[in-house]
mmCIF file of C-alpha atoms in Angstrom:
data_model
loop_
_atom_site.group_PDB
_atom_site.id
_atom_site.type_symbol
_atom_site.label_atom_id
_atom_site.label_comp_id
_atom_site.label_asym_id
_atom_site.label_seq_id
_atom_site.Cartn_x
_atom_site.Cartn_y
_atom_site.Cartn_z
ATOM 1 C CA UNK L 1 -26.280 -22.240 47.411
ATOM 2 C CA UNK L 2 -22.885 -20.775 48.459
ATOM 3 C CA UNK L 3 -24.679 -17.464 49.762
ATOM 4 C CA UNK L 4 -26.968 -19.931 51.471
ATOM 5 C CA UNK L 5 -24.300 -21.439 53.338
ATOM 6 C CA UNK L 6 -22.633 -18.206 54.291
ATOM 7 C CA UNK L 7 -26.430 -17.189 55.852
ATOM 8 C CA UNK L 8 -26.690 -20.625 58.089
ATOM 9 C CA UNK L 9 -22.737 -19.651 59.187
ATOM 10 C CA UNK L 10 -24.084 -16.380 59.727
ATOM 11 C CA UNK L 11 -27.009 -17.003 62.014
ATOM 12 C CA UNK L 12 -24.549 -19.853 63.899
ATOM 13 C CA UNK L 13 -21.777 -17.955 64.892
ATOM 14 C CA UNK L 14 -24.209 -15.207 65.751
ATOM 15 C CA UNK L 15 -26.258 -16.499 68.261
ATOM 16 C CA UNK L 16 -23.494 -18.568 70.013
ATOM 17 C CA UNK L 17 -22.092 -14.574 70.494
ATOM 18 C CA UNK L 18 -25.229 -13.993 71.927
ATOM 19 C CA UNK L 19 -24.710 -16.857 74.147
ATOM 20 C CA UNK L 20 -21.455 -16.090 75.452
ATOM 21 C CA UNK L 21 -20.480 -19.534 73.993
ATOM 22 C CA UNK L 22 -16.643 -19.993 71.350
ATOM 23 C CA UNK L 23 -18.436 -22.444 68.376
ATOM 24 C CA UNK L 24 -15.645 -24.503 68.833
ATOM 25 C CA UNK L 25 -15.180 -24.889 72.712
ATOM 26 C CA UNK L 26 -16.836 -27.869 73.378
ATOM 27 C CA UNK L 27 -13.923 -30.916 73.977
ATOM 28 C CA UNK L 28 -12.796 -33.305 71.232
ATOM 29 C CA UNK L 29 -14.736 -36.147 70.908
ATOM 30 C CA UNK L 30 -12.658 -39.176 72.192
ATOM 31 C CA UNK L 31 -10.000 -40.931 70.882
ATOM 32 C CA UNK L 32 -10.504 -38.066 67.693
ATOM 33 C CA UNK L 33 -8.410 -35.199 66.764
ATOM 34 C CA UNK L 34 -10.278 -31.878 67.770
ATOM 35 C CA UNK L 35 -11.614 -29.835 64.964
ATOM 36 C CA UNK L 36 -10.488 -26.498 66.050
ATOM 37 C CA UNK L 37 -8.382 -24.404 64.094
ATOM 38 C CA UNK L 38 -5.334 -24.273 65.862
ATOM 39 C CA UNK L 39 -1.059 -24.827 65.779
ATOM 40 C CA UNK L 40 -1.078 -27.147 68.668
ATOM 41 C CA UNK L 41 -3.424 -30.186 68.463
ATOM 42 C CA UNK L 42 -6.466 -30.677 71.115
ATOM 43 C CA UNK L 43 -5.516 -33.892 72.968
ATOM 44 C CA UNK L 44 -7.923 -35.866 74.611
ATOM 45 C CA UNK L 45 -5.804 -36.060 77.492
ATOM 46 C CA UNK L 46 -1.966 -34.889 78.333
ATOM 47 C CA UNK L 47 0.229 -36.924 81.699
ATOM 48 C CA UNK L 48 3.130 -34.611 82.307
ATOM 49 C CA UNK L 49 5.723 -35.745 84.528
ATOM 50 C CA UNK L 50 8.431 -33.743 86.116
ATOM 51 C CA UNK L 51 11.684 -35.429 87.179
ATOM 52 C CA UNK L 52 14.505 -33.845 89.511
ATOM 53 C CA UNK L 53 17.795 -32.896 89.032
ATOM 54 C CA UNK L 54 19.090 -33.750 85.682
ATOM 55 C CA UNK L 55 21.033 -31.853 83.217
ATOM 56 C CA UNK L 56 20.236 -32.978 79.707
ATOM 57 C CA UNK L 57 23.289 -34.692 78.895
ATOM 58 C CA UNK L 58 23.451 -36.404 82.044
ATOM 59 C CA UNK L 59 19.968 -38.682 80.750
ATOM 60 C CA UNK L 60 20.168 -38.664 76.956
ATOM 61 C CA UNK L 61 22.914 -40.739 75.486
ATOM 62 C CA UNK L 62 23.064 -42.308 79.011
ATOM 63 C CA UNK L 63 23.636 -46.291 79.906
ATOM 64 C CA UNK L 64 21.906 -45.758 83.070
ATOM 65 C CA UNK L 65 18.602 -44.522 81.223
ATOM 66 C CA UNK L 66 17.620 -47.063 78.240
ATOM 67 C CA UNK L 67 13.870 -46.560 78.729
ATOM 68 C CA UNK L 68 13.925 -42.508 78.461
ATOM 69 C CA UNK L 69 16.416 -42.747 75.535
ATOM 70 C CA UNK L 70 14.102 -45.137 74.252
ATOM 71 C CA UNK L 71 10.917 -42.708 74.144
ATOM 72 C CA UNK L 72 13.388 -39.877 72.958
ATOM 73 C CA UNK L 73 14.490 -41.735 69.629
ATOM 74 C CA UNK L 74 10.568 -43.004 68.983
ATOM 75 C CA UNK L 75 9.172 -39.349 69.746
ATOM 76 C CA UNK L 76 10.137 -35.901 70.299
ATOM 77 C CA UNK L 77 13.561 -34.783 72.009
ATOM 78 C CA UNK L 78 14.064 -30.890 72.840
ATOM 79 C CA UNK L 79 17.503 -30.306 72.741
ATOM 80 C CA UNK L 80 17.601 -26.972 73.624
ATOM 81 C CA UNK L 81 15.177 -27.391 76.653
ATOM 82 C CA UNK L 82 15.693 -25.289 79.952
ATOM 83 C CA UNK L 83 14.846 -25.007 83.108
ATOM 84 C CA UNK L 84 13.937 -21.067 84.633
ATOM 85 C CA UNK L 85 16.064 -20.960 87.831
ATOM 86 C CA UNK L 86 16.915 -22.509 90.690
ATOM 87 C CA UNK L 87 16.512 -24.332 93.173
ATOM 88 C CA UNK L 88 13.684 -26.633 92.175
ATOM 89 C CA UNK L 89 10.247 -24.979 93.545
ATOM 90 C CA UNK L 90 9.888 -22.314 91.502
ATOM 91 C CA UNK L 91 9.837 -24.185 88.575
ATOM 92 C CA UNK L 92 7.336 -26.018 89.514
ATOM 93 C CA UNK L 93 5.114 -23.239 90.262
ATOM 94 C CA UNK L 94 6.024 -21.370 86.676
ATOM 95 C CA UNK L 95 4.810 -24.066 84.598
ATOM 96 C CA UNK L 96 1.536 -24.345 86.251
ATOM 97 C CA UNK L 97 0.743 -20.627 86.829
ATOM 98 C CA UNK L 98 2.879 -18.782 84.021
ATOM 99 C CA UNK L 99 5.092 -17.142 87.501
ATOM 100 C CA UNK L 100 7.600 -17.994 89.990
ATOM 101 C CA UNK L 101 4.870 -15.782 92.625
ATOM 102 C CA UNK L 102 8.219 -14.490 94.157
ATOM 103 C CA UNK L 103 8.969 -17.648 95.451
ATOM 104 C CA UNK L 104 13.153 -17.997 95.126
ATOM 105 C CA UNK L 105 13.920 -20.832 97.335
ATOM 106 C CA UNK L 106 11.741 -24.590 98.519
ATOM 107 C CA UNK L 107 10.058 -22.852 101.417
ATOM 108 C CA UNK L 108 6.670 -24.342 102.019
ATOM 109 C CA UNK L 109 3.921 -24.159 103.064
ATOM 110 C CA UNK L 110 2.969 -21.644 100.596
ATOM 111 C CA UNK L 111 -0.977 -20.041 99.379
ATOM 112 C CA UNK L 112 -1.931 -18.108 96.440
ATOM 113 C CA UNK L 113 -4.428 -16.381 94.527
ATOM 114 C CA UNK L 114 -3.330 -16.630 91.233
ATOM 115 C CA UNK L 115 -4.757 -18.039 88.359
ATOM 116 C CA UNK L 116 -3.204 -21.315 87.125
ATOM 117 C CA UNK L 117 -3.519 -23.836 84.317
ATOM 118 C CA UNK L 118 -5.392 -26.688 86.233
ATOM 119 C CA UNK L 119 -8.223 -23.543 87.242
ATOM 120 C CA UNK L 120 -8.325 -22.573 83.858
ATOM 121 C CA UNK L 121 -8.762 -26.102 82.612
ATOM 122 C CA UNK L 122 -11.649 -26.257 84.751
ATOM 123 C CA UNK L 123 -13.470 -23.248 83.728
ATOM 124 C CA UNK L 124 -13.729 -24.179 80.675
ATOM 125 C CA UNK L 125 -15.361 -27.492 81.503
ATOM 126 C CA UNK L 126 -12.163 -29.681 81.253
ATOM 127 C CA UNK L 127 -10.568 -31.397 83.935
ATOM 128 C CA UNK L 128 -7.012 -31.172 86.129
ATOM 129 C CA UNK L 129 -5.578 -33.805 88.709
ATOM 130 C CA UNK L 130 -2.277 -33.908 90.269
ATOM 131 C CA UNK L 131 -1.048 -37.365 91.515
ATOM 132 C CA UNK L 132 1.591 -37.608 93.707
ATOM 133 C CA UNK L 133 3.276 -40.545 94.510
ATOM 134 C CA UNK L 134 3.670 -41.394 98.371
ATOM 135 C CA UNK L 135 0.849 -38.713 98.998
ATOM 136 C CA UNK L 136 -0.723 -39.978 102.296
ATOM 137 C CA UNK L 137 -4.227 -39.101 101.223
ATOM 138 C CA UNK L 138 -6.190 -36.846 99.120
ATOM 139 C CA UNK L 139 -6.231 -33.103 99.939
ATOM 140 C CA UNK L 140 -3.263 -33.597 102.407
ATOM 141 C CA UNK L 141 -1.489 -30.064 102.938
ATOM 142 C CA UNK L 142 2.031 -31.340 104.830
ATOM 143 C CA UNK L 143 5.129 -30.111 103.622
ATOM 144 C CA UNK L 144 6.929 -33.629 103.825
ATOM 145 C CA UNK L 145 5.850 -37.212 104.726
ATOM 146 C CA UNK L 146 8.321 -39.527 103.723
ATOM 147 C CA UNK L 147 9.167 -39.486 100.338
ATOM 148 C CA UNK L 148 6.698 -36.846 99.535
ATOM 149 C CA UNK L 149 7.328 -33.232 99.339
ATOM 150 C CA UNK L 150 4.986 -30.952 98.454
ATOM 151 C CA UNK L 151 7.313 -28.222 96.591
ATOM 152 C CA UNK L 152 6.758 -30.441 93.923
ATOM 153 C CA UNK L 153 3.539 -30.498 93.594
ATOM 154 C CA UNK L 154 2.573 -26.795 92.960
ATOM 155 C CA UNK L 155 -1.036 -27.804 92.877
ATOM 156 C CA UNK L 156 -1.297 -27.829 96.535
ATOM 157 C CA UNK L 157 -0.536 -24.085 96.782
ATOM 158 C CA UNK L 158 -3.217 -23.174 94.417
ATOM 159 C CA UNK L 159 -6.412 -21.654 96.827
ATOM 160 C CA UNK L 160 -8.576 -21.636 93.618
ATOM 161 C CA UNK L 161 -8.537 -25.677 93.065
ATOM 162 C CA UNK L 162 -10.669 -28.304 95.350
ATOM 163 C CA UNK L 163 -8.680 -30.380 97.318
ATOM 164 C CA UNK L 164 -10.042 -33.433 94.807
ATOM 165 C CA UNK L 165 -7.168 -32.304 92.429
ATOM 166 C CA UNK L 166 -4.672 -33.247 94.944
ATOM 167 C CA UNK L 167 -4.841 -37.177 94.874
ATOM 168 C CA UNK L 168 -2.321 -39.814 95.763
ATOM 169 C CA UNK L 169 -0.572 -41.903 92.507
ATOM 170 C CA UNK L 170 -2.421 -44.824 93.611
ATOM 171 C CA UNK L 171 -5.449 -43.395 92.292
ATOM 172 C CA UNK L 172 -4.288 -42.587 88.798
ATOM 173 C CA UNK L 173 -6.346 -44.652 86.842
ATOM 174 C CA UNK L 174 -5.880 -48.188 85.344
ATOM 175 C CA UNK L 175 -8.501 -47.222 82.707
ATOM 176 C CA UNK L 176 -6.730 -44.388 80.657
ATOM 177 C CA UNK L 177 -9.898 -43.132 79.383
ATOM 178 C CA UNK L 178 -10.913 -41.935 83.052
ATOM 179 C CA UNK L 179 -7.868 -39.669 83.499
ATOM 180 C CA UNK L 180 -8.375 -35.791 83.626
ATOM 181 C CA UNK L 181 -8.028 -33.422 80.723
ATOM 182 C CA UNK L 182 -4.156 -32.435 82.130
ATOM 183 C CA UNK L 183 -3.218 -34.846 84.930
ATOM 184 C CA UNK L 184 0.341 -33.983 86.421
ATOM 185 C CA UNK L 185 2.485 -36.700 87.638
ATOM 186 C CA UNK L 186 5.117 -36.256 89.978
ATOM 187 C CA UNK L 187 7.145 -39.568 91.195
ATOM 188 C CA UNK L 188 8.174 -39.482 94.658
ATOM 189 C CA UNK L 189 12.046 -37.844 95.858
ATOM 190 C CA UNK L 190 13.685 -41.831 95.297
ATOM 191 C CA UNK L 191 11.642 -42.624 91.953
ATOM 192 C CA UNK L 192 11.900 -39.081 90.533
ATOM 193 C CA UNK L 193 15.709 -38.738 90.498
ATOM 194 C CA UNK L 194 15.798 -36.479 93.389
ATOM 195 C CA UNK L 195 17.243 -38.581 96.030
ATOM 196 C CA UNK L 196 17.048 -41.862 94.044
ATOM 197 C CA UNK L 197 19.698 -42.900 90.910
ATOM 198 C CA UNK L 198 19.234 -42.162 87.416
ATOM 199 C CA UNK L 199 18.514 -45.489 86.813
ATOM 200 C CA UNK L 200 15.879 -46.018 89.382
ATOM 201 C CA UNK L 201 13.942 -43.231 87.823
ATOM 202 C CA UNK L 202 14.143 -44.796 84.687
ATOM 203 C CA UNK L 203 13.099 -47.881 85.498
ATOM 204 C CA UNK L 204 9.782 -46.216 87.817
ATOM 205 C CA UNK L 205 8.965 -44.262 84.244
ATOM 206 C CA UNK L 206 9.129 -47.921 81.941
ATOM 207 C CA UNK L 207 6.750 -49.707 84.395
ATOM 208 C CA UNK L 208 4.504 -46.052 85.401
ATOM 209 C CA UNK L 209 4.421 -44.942 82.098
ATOM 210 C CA UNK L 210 4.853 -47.063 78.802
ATOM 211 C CA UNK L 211 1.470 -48.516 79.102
ATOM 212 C CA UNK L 212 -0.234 -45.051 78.888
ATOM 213 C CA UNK L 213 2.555 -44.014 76.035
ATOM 214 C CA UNK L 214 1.380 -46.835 73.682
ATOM 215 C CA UNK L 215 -2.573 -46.595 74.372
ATOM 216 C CA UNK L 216 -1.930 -42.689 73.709
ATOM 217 C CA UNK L 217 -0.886 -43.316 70.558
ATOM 218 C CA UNK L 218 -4.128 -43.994 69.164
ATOM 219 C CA UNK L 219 -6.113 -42.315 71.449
ATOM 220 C CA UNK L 220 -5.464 -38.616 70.987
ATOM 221 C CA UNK L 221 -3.484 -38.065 73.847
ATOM 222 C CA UNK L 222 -0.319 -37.324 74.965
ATOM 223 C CA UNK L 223 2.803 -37.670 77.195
ATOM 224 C CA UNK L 224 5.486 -35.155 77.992
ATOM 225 C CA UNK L 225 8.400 -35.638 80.618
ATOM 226 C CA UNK L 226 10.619 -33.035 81.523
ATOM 227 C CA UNK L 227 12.583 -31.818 84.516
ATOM 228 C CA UNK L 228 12.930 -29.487 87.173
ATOM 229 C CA UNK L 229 16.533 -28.117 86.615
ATOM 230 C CA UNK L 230 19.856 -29.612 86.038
ATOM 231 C CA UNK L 231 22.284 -30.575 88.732
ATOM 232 C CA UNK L 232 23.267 -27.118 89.348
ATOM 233 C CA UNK L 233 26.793 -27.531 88.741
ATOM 234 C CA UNK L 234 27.385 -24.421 86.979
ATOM 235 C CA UNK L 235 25.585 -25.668 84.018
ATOM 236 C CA UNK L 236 23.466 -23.574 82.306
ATOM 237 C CA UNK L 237 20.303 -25.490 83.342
ATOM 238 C CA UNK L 238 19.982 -26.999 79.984
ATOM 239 C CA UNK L 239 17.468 -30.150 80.354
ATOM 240 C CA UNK L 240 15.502 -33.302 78.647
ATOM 241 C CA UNK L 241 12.362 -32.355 77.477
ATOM 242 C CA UNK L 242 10.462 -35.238 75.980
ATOM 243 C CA UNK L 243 6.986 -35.321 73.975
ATOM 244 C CA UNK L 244 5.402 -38.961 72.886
ATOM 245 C CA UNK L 245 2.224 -39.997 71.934
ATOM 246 C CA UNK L 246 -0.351 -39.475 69.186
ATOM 247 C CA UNK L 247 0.511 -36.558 66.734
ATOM 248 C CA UNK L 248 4.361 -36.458 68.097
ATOM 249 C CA UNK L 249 7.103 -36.473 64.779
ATOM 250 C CA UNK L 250 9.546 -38.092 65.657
ATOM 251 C CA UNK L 251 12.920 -36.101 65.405
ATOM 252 C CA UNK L 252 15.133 -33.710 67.580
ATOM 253 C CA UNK L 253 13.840 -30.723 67.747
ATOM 254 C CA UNK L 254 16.373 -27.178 68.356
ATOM 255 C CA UNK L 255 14.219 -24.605 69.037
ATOM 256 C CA UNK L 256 14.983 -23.225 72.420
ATOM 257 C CA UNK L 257 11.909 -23.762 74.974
ATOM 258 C CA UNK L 258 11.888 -23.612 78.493
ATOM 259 C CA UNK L 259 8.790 -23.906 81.158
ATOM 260 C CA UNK L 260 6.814 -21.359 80.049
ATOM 261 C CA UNK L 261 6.889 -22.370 76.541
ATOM 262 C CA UNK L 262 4.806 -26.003 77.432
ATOM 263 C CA UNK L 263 2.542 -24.122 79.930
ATOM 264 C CA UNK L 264 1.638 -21.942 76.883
ATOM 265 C CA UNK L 265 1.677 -24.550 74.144
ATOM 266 C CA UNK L 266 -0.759 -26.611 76.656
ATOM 267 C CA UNK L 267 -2.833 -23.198 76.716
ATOM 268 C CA UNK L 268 -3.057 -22.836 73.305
ATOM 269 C CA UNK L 269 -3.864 -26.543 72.881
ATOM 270 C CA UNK L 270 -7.253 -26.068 74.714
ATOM 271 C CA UNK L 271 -8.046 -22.280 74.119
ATOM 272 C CA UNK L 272 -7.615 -20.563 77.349
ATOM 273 C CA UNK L 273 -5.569 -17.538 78.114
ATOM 274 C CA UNK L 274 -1.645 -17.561 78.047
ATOM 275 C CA UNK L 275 -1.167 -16.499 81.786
ATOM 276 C CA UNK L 276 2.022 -14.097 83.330
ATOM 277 C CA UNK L 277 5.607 -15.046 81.120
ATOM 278 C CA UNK L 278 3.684 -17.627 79.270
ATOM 279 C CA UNK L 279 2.356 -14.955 77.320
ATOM 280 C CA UNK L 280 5.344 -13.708 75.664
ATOM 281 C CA UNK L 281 6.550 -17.480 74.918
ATOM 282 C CA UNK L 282 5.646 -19.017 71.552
ATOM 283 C CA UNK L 283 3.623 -22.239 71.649
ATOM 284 C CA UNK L 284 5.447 -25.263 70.553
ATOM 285 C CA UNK L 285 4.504 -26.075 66.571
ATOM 286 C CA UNK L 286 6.666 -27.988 64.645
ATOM 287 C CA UNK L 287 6.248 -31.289 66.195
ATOM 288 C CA UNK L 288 2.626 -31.925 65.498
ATOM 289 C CA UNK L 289 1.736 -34.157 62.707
ATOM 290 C CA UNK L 290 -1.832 -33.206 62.560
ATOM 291 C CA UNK L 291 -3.422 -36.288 62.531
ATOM 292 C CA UNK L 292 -3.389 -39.534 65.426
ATOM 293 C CA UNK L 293 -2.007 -42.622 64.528
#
């Protein structure tokens, strides 16, 4: 019988070779843990939201942010989290495509060829949307309106994605089980600390947020806030890095990551390539629990 079973394994893994096809490629089935063999769990879905501006001690431990210390003791808190450079820009552009593309400063408009995560996602038959708050429409290509700017919303630089990717917050949807495989956030310049108080940006992230961090829980899916840079002070660009959601141990976690360490844990997570510096980063491991609550 065991020889048997070896044969039928055999003959499976063989012909989905000769199909071109990974046996275990296909998407988790909802609200369950994915069965592939891997460190970093297959979420159903992942929200990642990048806020402005803000060394890490200047939000954790801080009056003025009750909601973000909040999710910190419940979840996952990187205390050795950092951001790549500044000014804020190429950051944003890192974590999506695994490279600053030379970009040094918040110049805009910008265009490039490169591969990115939200491409990637979608070859593989998963799904990517950015939602920007205070976008004026979907697809729009300005460099400011308002309180949007698009340096930080990388997305929009991207020539290999659709213009559907790039949709307005107000289209995020109400039913969580309709959102995108990865779907980045990013608050407008008053609600994402930018331009607007600590405090203002924490209380955008209780009323945006907390309702998608407790249906994650048991749906398979996760949440992870981080920022930009810190203040720039002469700091040494050490920032909050938060992960909540289903599979999260709590605990404060030292390892040192920076951007390119959750682009690569997300590309481990869902079995594409590791692209540019996310390569040589290690995927994040120690905070799964392996199973959703």
């Amino acid at each position: 019988m065991a020889n048997g079973r070896r044969w039928v394994t055999a003959i499976v893994t063989a012909t989905a070779a000769a199909l071109g096809m990974a046996v275990n490629a296909a998407p988790a089935t909802a609200g369950q843990p994915d069965s592939v063999t891997t460190a970093v769990p297959r979420f159903d879905h992942v929200v990642l939201i990048m806020m402005e501006n803000r060394g890490f001690n200047s939000i954790i431990g801080s009056s003025h942010a009750p909601y973000l210390n909040s999710l910190a003791k419940q979840y996952a808190l990187f205390t050795k989290s950092f951001a790549l450079t500044h000014p804020s820009e190429p950051n944003y552009i890192a974590l999506l495509s695994g490279s600053t593309q030379g970009v040094k400063d918040d110049s805009c408009p910008h265009t490039f060829a490169a591969d990115n995560v939200a491409h990637q996602l979608a070859a593989s038959g998963r799904s990517f949307v950015g939602y920007s708050e205070s976008l004026p429409k979907v697809g729009y290509t300005g460099c400011t309106n308002g309180d949007y700017a698009r340096k930080h919303s990388p997305w929009v630089n991207f020539s290999d994605l659709p213009t559907s990717a790039n949709q307005p917050y107000s289209s995020f949807p109400k039913d969580f089980s309709k959102l995108p495989t990865l779907a980045w956030v990013t608050p407008n310049l008053q609600d994402d600390m930018h331009d607007g108080s600590i405090q203002q940006g924490d209380t955008w992230l209780k009323k945006n947020v907390d309702g998608y961090v407790q249906w994650a829980r048991t749906h398979n899916s996760l949440l992870i806030i981080t920022w930009d840079e810190d203040e720039d002070n002469g700091g040494n660009n050490g920032i909050p890095t938060i992960f909540a959601g289903a599979q999260v141990k709590p605990g404060q976690y030292t390892e040192k990551i920076n951007h390119y360490t959750v682009l690569r844990t997300l590309e481990d997570a869902y079995g594409v390539g590791a692209l540019g510096a996310a390569a040589k980063a290690t995927a994040i491991t120690d905070v799964w629990s392996g199973s959703a609550s």
